[in-house]
Short mmCIF file of N, CA and C in Angstrom, two decimals:
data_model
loop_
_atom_site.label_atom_id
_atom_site.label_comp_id
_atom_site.label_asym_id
_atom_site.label_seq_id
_atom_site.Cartn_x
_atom_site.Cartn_y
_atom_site.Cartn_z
N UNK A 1 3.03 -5.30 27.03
CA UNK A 1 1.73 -5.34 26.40
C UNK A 1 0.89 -6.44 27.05
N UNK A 2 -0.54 -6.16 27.60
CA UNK A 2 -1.28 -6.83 27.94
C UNK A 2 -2.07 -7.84 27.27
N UNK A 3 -1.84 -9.35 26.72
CA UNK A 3 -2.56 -10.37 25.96
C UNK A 3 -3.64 -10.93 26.61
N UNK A 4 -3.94 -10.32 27.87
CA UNK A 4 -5.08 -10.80 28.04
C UNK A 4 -6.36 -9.78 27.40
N UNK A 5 -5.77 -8.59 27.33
CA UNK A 5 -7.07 -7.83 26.78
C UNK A 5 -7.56 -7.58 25.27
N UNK A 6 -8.30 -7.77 24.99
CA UNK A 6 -9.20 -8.17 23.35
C UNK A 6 -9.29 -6.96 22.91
N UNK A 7 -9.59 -6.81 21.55
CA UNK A 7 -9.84 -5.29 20.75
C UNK A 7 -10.64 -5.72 19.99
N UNK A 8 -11.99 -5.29 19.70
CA UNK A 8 -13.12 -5.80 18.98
C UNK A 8 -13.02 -4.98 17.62
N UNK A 9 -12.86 -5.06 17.05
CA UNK A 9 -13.01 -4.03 15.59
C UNK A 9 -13.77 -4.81 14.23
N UNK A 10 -15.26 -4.14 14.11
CA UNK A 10 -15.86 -4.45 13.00
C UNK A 10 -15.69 -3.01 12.00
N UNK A 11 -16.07 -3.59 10.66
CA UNK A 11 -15.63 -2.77 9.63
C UNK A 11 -16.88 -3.11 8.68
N UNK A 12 -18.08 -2.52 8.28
CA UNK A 12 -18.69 -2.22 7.48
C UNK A 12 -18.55 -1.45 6.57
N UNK A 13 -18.66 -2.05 5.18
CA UNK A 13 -17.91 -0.49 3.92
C UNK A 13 -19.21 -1.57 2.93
N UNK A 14 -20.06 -0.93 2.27
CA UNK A 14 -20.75 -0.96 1.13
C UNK A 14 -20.52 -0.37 -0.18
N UNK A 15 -19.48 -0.36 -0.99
CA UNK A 15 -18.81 0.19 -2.13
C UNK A 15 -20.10 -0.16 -3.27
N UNK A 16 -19.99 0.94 -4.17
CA UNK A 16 -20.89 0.33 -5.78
C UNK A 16 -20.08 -0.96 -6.25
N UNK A 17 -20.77 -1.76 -6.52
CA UNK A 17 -20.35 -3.28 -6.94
C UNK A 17 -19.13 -2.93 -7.79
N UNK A 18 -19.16 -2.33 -8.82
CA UNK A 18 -17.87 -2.02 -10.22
C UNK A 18 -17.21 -1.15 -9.55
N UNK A 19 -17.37 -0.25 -8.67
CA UNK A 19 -16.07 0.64 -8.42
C UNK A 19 -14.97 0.03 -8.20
N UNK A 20 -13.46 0.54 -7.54
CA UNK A 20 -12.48 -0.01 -7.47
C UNK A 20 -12.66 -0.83 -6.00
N UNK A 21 -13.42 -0.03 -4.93
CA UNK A 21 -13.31 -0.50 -3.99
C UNK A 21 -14.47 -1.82 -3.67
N UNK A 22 -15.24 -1.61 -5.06
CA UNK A 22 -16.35 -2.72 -5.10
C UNK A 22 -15.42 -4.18 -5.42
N UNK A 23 -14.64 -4.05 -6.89
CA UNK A 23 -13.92 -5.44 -7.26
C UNK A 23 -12.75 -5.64 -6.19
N UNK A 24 -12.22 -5.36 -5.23
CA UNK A 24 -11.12 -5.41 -4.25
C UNK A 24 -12.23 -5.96 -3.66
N UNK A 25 -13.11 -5.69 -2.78
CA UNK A 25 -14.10 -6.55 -1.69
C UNK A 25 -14.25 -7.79 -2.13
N UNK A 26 -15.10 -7.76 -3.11
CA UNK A 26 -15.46 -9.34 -4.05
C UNK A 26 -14.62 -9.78 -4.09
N UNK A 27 -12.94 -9.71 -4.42
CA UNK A 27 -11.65 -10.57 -4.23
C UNK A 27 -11.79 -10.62 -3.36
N UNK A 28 -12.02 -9.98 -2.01
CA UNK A 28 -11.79 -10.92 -1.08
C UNK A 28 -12.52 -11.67 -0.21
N UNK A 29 -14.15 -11.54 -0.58
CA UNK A 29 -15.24 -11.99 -0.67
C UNK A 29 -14.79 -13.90 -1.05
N UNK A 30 -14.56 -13.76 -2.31
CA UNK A 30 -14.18 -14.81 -3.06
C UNK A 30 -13.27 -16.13 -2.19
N UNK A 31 -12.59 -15.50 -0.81
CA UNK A 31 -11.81 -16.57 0.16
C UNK A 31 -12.29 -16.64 1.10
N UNK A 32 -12.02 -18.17 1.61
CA UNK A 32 -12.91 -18.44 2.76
C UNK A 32 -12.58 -17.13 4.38
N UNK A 33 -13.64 -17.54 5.49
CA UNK A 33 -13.63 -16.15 6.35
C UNK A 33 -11.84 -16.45 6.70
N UNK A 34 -11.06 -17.41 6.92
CA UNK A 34 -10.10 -17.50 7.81
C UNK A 34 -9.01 -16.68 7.08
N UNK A 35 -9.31 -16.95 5.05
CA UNK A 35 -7.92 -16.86 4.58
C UNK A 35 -8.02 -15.53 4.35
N UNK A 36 -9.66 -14.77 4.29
CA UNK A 36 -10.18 -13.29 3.91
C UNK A 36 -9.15 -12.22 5.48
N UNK A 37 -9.59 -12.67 6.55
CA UNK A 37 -8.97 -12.41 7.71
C UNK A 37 -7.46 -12.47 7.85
N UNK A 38 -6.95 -13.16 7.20
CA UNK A 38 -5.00 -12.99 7.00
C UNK A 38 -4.48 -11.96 6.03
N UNK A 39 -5.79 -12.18 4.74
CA UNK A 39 -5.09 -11.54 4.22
C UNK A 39 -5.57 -9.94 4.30
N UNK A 40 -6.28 -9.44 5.14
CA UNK A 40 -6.71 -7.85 5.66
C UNK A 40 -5.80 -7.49 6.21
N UNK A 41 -5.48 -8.32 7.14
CA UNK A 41 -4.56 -7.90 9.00
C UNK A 41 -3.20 -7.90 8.18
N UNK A 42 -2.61 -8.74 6.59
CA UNK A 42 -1.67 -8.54 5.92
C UNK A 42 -1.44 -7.06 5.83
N UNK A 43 -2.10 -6.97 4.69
CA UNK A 43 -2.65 -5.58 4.37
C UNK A 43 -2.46 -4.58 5.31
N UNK A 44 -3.15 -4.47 6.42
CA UNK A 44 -3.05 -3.70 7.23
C UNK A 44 -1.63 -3.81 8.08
N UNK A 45 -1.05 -4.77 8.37
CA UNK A 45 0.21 -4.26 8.98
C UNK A 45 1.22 -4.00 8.14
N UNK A 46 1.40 -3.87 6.98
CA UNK A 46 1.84 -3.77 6.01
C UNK A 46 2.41 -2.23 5.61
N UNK A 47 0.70 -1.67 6.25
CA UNK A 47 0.78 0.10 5.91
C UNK A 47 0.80 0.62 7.18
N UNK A 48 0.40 -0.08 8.27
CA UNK A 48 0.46 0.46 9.65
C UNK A 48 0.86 0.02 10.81
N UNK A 49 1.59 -1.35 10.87
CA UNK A 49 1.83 -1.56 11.71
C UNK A 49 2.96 -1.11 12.87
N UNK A 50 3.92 -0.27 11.63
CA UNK A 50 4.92 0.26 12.41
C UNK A 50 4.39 1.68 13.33
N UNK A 51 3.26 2.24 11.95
CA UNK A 51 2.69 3.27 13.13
C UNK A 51 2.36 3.50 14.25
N UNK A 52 1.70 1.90 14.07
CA UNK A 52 0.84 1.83 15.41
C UNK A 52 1.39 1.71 17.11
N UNK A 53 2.89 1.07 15.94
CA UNK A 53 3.82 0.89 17.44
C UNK A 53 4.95 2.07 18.05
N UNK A 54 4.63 2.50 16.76
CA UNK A 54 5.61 3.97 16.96
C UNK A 54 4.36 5.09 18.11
N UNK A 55 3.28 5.04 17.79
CA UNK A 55 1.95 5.86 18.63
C UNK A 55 1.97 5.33 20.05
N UNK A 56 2.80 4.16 20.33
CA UNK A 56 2.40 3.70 21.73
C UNK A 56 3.37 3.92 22.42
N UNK A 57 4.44 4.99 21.55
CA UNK A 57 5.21 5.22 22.04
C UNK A 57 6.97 4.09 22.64
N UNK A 58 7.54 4.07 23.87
CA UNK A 58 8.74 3.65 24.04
C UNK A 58 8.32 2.11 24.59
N UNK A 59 9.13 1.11 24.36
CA UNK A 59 8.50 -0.30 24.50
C UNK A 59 8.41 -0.49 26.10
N UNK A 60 7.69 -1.24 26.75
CA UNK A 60 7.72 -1.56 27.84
C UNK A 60 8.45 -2.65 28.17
N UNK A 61 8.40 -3.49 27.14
CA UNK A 61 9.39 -5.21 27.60
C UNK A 61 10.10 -5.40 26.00
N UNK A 62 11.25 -6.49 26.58
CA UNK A 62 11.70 -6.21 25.10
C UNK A 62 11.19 -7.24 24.56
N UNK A 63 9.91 -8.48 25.34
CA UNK A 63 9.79 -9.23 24.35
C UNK A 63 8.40 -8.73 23.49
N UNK A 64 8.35 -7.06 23.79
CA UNK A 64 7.60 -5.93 22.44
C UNK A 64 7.90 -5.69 21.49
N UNK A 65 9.54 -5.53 21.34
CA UNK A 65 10.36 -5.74 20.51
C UNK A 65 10.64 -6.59 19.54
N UNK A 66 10.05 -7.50 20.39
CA UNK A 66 10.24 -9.18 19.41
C UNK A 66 9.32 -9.19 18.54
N UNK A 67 8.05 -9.15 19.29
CA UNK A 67 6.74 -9.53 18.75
C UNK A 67 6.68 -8.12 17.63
N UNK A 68 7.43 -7.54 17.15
CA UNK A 68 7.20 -6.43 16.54
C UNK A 68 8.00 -6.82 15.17
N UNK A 69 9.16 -7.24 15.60
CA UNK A 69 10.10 -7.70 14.45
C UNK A 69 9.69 -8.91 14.17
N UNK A 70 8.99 -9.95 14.73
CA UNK A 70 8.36 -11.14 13.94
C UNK A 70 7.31 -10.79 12.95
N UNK A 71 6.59 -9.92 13.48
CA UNK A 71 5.15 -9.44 12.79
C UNK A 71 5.97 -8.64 11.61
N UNK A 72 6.91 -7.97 11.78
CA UNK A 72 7.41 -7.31 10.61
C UNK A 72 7.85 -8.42 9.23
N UNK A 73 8.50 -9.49 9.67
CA UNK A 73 9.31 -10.38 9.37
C UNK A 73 8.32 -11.25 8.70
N UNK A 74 6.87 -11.48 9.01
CA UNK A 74 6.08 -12.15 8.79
C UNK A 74 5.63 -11.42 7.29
N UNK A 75 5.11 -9.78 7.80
CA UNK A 75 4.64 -9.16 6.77
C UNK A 75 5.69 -9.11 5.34
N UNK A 76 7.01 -8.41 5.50
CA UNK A 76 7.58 -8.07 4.50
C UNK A 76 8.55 -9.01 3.95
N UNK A 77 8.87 -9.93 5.16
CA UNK A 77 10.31 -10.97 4.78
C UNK A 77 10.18 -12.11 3.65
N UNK A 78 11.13 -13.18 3.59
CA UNK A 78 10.94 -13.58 2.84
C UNK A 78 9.95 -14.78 2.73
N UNK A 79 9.33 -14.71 1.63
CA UNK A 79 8.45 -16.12 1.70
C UNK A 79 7.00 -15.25 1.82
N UNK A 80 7.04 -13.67 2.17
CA UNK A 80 5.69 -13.49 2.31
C UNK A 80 4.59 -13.26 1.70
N UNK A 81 5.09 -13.13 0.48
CA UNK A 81 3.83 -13.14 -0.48
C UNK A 81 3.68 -14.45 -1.26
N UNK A 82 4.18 -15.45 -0.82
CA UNK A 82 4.44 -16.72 -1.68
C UNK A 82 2.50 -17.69 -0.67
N UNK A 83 1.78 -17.29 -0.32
CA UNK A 83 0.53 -17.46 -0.01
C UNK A 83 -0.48 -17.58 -1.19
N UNK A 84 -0.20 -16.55 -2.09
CA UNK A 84 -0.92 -15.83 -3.01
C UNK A 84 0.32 -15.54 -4.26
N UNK A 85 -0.20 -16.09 -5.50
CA UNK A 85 0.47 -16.34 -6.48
C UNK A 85 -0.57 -15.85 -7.53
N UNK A 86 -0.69 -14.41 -7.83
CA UNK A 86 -2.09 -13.91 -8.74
C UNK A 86 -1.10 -12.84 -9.65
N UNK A 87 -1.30 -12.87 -10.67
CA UNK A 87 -0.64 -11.72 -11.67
C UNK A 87 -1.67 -11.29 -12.56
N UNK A 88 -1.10 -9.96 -12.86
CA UNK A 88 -2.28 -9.33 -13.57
C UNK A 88 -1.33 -8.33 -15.38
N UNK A 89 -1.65 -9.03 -16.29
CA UNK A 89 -0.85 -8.19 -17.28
C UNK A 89 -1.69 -7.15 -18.02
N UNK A 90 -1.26 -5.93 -17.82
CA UNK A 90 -1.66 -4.76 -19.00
C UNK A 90 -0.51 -4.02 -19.84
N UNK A 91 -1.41 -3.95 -20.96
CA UNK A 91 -0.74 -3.13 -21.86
C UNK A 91 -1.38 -1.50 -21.82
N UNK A 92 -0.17 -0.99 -21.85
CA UNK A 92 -0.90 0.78 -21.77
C UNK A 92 0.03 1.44 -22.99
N UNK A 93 -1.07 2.10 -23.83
CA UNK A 93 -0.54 2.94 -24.97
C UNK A 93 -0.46 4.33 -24.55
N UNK A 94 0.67 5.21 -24.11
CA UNK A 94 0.37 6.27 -24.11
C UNK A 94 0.63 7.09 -24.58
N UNK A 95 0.38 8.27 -25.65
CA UNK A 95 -0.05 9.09 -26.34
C UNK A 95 0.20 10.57 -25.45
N UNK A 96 1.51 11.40 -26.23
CA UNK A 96 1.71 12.41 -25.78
C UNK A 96 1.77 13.37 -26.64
N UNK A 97 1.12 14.54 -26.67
CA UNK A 97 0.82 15.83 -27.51
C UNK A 97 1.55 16.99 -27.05
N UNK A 98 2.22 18.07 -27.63
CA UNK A 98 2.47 19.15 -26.98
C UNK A 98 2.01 20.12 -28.28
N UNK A 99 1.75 21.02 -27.34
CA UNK A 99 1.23 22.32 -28.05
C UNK A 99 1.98 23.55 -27.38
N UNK A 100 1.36 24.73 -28.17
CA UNK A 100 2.65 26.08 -27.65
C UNK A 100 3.66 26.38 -28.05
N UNK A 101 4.32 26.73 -27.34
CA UNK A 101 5.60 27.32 -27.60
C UNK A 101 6.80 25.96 -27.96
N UNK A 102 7.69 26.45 -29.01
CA UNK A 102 8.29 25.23 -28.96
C UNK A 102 9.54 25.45 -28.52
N UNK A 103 10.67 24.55 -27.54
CA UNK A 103 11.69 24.50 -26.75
C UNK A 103 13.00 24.18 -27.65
N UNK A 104 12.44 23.85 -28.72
CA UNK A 104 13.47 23.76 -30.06
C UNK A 104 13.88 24.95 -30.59
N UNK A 105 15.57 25.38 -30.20
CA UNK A 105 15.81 26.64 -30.69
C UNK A 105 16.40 26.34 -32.56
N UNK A 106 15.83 27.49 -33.13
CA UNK A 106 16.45 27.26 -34.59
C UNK A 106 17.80 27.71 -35.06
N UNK A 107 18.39 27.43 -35.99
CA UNK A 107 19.63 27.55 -35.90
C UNK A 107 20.62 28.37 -36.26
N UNK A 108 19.41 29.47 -36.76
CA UNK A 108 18.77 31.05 -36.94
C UNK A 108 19.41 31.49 -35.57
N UNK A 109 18.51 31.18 -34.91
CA UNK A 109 18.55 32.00 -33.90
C UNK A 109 19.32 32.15 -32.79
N UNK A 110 20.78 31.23 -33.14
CA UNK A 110 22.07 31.10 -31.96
C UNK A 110 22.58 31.92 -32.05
N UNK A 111 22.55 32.92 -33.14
CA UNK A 111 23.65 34.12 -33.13
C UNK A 111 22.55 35.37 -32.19
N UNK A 112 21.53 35.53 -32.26
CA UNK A 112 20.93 36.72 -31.38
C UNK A 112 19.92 35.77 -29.33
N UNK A 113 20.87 34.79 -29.37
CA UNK A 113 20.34 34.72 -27.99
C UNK A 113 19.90 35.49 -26.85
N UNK A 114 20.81 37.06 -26.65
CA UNK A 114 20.01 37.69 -26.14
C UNK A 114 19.17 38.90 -26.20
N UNK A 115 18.52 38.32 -27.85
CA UNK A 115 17.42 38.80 -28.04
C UNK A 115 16.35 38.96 -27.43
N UNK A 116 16.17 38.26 -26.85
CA UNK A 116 14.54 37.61 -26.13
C UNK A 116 14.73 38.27 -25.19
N UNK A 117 15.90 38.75 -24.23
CA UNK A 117 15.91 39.15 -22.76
C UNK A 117 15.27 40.19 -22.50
#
């Protein structure tokens, strides 16, 4: 892999302020540019980085190899989410109805089972 050559990638996204993808921006709005920038390229190698190296196909050097399993090691290993220490608690009530037919056989009805057939 060539380190002398640069990859420029800007990313413009304007979300409605309250949508989901509006309060995710503003979090990360909320950190300065350096720590906003770690924690994207997190993010992103996170969900793609293996792709990206799997698309380039068979390694050329093995210190590709390296730099692949550090970056992995960085993203998922241990210690890596210990940057960011944020929890979020909900309570969810959920409420289940059934209607129709009911799957409860009566006790009637064990002697003619293959009735119904």
């Amino acid at each position: 892999m060539d380190h002398k050559e640069s990859v420029d990638f800007f990313f413009r996204y304007r979300p409605a302020a309250n949508s989901p993808d509006g309060v995710l921006l503003r979090y990360l709005l909320s950190f300065n540019s350096t720590q906003r920038k770690q924690m994207i390229l997190k993010a992103l190698r996170a969900f793609y980085l293996v792709a990206a190296y799997g698309d380039l196909g068979e390694f050329q050097e093995f210190s590709d190899v390296q730099e692949l399993v550090a970056l992995l090691k960085q993203t998922y290993g241990e210690g890596a989410f210990a940057s960011l220490d944020h929890s979020l608690s909900l309570t969810v009530n959920i409420g289940v109805c059934y209607s129709g037919v009911s799957t409860l056989a009566d006790e009637d009805d064990d002697d003619n089972d293959d009735d119904w057939l």
